[in-house]
Short mmCIF file of C-alpha atoms in Angstrom, two decimals:
data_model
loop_
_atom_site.label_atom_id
_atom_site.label_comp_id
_atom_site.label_asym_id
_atom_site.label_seq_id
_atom_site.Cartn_x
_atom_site.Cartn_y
_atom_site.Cartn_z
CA UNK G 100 -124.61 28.93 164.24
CA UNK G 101 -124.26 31.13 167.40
CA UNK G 102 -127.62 32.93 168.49
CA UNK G 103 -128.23 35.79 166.46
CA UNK G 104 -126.26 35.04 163.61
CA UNK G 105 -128.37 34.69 160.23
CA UNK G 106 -125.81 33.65 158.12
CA UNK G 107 -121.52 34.25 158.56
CA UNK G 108 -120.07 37.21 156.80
CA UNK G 109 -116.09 35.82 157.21
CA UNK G 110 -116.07 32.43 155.26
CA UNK G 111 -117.69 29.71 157.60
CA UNK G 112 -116.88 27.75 160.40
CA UNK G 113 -114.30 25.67 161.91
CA UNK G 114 -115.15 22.72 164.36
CA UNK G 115 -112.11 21.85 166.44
CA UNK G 116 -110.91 19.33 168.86
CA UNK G 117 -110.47 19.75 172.29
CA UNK G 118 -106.92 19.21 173.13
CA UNK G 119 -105.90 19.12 176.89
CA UNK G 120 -103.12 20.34 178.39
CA UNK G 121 -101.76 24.22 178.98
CA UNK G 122 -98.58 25.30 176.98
CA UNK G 123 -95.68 24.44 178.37
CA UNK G 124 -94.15 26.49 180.85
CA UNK G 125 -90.51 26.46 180.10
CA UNK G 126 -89.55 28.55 182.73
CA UNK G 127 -91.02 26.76 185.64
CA UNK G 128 -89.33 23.34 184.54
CA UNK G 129 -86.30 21.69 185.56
CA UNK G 130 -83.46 20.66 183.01
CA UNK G 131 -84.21 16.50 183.27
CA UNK G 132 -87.72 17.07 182.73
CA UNK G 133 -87.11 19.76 179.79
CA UNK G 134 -84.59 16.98 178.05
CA UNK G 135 -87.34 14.57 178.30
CA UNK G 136 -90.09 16.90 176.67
CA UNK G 137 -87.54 17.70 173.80
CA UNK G 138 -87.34 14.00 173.03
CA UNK G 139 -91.27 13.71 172.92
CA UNK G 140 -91.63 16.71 170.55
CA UNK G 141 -89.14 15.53 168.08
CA UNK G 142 -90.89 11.77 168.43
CA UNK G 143 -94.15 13.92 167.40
CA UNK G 144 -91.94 15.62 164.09
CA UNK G 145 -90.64 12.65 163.44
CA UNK G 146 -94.07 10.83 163.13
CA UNK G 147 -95.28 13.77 161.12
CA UNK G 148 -92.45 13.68 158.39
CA UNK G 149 -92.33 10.08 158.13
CA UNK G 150 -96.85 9.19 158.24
CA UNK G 151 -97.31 11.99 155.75
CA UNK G 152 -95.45 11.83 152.69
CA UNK G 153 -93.26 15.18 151.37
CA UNK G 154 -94.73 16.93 148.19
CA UNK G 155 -93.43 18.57 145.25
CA UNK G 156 -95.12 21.53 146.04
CA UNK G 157 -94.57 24.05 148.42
CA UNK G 158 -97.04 26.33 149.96
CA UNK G 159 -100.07 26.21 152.81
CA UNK G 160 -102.27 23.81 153.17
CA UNK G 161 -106.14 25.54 151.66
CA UNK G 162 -109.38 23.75 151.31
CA UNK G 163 -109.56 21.92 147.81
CA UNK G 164 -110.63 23.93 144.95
CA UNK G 165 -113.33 23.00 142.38
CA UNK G 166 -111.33 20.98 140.47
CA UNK G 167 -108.42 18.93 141.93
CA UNK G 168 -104.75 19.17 140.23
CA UNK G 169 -101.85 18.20 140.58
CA UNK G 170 -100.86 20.59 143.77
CA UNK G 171 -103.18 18.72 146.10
CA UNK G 172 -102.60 16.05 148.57
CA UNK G 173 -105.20 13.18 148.64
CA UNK G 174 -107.38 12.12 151.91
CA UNK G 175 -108.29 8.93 153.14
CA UNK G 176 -112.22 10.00 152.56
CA UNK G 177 -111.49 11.34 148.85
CA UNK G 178 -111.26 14.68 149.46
CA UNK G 179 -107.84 16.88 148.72
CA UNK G 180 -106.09 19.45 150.29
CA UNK G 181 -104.54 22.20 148.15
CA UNK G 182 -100.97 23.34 148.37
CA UNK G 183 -100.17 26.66 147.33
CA UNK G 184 -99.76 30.27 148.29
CA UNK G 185 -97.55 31.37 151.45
CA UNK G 186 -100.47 32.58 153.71
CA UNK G 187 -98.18 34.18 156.37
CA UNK G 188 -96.75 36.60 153.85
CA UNK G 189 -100.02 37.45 152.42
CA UNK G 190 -98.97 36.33 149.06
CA UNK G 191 -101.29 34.48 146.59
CA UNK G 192 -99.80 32.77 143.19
CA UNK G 193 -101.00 31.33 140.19
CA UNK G 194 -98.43 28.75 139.51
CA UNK G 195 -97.26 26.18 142.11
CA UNK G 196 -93.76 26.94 144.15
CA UNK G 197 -91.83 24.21 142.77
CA UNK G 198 -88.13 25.52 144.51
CA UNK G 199 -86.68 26.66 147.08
CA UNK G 200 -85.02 29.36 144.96
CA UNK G 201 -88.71 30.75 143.47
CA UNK G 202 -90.34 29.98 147.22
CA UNK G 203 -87.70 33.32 148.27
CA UNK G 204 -88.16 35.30 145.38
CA UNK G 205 -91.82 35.57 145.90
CA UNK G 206 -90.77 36.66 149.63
CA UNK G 207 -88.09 38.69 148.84
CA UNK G 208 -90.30 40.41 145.95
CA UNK G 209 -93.18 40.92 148.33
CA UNK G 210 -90.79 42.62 150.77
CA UNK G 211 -89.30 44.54 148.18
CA UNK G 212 -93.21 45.87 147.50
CA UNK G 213 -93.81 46.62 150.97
CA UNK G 214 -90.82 48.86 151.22
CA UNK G 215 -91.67 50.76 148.13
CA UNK G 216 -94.94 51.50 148.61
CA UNK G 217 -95.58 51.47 152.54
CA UNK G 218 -94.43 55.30 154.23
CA UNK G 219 -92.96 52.89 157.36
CA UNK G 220 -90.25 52.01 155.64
CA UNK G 221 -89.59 54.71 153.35
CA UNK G 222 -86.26 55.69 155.04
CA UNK G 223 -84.70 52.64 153.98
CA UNK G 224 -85.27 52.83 150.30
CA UNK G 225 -82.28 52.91 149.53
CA UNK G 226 -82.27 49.15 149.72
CA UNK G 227 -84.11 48.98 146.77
CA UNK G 228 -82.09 49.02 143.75
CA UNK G 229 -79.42 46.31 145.35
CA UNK G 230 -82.26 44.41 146.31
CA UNK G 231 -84.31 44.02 143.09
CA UNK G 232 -80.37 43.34 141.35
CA UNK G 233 -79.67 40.21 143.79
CA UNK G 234 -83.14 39.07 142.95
CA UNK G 235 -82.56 39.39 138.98
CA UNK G 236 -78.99 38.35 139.27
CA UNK G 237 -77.43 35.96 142.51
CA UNK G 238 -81.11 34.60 144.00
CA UNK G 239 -81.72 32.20 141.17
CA UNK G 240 -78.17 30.97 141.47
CA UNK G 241 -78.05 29.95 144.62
CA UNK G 242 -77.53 26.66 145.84
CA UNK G 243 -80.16 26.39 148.58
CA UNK G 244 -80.60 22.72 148.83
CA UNK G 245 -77.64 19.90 149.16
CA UNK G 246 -79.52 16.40 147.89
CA UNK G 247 -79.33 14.88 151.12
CA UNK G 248 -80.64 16.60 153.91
CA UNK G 249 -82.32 19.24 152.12
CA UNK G 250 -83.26 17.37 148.82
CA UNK G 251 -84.09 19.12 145.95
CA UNK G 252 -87.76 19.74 144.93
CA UNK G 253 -89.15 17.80 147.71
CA UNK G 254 -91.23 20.23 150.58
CA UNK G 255 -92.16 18.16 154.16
CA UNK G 256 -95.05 18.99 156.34
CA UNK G 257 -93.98 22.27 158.25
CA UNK G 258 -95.97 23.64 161.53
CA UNK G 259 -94.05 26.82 161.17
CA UNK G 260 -94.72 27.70 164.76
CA UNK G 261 -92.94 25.43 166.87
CA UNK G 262 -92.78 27.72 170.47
CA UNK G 263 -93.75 26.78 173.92
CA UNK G 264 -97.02 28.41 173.34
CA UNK G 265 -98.63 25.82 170.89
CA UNK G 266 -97.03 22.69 172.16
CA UNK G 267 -99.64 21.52 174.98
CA UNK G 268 -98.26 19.48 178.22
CA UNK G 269 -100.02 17.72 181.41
CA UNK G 270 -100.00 15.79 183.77
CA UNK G 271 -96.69 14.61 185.90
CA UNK G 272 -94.37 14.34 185.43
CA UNK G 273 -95.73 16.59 182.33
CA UNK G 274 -96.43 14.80 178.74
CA UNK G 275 -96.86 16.89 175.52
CA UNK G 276 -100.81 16.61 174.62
CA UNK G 277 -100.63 18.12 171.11
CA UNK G 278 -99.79 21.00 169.26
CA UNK G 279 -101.63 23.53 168.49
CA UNK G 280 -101.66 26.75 165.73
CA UNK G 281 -101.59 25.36 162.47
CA UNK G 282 -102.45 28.10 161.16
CA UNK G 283 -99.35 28.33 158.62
CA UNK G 284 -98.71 24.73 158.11
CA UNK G 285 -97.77 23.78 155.10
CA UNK G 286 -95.20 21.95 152.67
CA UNK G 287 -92.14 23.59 152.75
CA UNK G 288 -88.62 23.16 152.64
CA UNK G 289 -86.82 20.65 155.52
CA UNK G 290 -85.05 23.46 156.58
CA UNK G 291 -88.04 26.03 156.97
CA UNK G 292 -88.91 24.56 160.50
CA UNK G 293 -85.33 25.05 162.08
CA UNK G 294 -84.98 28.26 160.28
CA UNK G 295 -88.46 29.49 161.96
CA UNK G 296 -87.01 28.31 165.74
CA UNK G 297 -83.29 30.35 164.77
CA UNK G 298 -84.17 33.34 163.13
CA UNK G 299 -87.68 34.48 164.38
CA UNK G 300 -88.47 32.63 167.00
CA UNK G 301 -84.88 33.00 168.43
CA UNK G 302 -84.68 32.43 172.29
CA UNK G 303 -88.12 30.61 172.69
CA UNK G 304 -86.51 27.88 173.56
CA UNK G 305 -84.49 27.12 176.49
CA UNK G 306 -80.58 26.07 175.58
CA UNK G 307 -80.96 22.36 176.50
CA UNK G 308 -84.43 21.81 175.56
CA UNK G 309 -83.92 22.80 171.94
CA UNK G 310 -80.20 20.46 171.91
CA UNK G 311 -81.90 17.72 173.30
CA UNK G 312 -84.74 18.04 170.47
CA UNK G 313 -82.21 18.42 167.84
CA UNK G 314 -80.46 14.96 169.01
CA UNK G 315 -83.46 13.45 169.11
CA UNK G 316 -84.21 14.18 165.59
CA UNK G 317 -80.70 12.87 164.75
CA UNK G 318 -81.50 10.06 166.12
CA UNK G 319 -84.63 9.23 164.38
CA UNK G 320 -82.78 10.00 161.16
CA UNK G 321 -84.03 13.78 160.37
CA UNK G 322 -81.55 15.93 159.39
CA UNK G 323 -80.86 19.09 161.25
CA UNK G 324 -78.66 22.16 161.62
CA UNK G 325 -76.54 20.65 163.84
CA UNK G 326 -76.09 17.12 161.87
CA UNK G 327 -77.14 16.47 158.27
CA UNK G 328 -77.44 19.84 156.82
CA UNK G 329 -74.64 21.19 154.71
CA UNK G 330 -73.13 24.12 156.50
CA UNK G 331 -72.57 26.04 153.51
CA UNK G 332 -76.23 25.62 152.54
CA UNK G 333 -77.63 25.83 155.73
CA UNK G 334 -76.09 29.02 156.26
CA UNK G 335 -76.97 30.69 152.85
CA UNK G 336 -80.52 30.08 154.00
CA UNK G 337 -80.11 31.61 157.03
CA UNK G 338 -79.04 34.99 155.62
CA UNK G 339 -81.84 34.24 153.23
CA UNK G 340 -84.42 34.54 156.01
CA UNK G 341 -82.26 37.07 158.02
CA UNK G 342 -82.60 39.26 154.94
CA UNK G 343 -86.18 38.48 154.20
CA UNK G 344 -87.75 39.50 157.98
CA UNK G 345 -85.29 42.55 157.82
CA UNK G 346 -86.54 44.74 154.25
CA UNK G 347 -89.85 46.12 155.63
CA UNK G 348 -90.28 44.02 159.35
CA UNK G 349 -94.19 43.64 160.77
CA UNK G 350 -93.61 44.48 163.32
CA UNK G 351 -92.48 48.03 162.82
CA UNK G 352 -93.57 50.31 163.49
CA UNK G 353 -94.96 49.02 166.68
CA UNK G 354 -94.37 51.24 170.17
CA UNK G 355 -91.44 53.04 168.63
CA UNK G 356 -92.26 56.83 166.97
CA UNK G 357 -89.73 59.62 166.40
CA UNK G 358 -85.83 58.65 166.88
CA UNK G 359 -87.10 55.48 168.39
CA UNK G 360 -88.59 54.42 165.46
CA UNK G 361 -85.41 55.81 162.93
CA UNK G 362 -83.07 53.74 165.15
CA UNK G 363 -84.50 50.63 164.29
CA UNK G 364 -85.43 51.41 160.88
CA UNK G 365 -81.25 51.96 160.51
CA UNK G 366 -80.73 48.73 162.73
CA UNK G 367 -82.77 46.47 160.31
CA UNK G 368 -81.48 48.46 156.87
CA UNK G 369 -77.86 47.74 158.43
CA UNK G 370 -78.73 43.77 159.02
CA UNK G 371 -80.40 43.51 155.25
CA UNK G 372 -76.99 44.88 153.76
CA UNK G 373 -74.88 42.63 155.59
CA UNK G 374 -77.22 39.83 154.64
CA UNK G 375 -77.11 40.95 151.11
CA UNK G 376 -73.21 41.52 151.65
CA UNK G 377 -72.90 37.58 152.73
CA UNK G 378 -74.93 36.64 150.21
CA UNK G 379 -73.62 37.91 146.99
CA UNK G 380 -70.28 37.58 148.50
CA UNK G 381 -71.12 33.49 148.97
CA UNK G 382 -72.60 33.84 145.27
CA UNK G 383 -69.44 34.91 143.47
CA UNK G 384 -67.12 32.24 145.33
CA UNK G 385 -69.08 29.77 143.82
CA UNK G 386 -69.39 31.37 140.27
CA UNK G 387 -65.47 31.58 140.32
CA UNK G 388 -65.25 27.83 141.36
CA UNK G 389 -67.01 26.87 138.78
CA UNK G 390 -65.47 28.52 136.57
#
């Protein structure tokens, strides 16, 4: 306990490793020796996914509760992790996330709180009604996984924050020391990381570095966007999570007040139709195919 401190008032402690290294400075490094750090990091994803075995739950990793179930992954010692809840949304659930399908209509229905309630976003309210109908109506429909690259039911260890500022590099010529920020790990679906890197994280990466990781998982036998993923799929996801981060954003309302603010409110409204546009429009091609 730190000096002064009788007893802590936020939940406990964390002890921690010491990982060395400083994150890696993308910028500063030349194309050979960014092609060669992309093929370490997707060596370190590829350990993860095949060491630690993919779940049929999906959700953060917590501490165990009381009494261990079904949702919880067993450790060497005989303790459990538990798998549930989406702790980067906020949201909190009874029942275990057991698709990909109920995994976005706890986001999307969180979002669709947020813009009803919070004054931020009240401008854009309009979104509402269409976005509680594709919710009820197209959402559980849709065909988000493809039974090869994105199975089914199955959720793989996710660091959700895969940017130059929490993977750690030394030495030279430089080697990746860790990664760092698990924060919102978790078990969730194969295409969750990749989606994180394209749609909010887009640009962290520099051009060749992220290719050359992508091959590299290829490789190794990991699907990707690029090979392995059905396009169709991969691509209704995409909207999915375009449409998600664009109903009531975090990080609005941020610097901008007055028009400032209005502009992007109407930039992000315009972005969550067209999503919700692709998205239906995707929806009823199927439905008449299989009719």
């Amino acid at each position: 306990m730190p000096p002064g401190v009788e007893k802590p008032e936020h939940g406990g402690w964390i002890l921690m490793s010491y990982v060395p290294g400083s994150p890696m400075p993308t910028a500063d490094l030349s194309d050979a020796i960014l092609t060669d750090l992309a093929k370490q990091l997707g060596d370190i994803i590829v350990r993860l996914r095949r060491n630690i075995p993919p779940q049929k739950r999906c959700g953060n990793i917590r501490l165990p509760p009381r009494k261990l179930g079904e949702q919880c992954v067993p450790g060497v010692d005989g303790t459990a992790l538990t798998i549930r809840d989406i702790i980067q949304e906020g949201i909190e659930v009874n029942d275990p996330i057991t698709t990909a399908n109920e995994y976005y209509r706890l986001r999307l229905t969180d979002k669709l709180r947020q813009l009803e309630t919070s004054n931020i976003y009240a401008p854009n309210r309009s979104l509402v009604e269409p976005l509680r109908a594709f919710i009820s109506e197209q959402l559980p429909h849709l065909e988000l996984t493809d039974g090869d690259g994105i199975p089914s039911g199955e959720f793989v260890l996710t660091h959700y924050d895969l940017s130059p500022r929490n993977v750690l590099v030394s030495g030279r010529p430089p080697r990746i020391t860790g990664l760092v920020d698990f924060e919102f790990a978790g078990f969730f679906p194969p295409v969750d990381e990749f989606l994180n890197d394209v749609v909010n994280n887009g640009g962290e990466w520099p051009r060749e570095f992220y290719e050359a990781y992508l091959a590299r998982l290829h490789e190794k036998g990991v699907a990707t966007p690029v090979r392995g993923f059905d396009p169709d799929v991969w691509n209704r996801n995409c909207w999915l999570e375009t449409l998600v981060g664009s109903i009531a954003p975090w990080y609005l309302p941020g610097g901008w007040k007055g028009e400032e603010l209005q502009a992007k409110l109407r930039e992000v409204e315009a972005n969550a139709r067209e999503m919700l546009k692709r998205l239906i429009r995707d929806h009823d091609k199927y439905r008449e195919r299989a009719i």
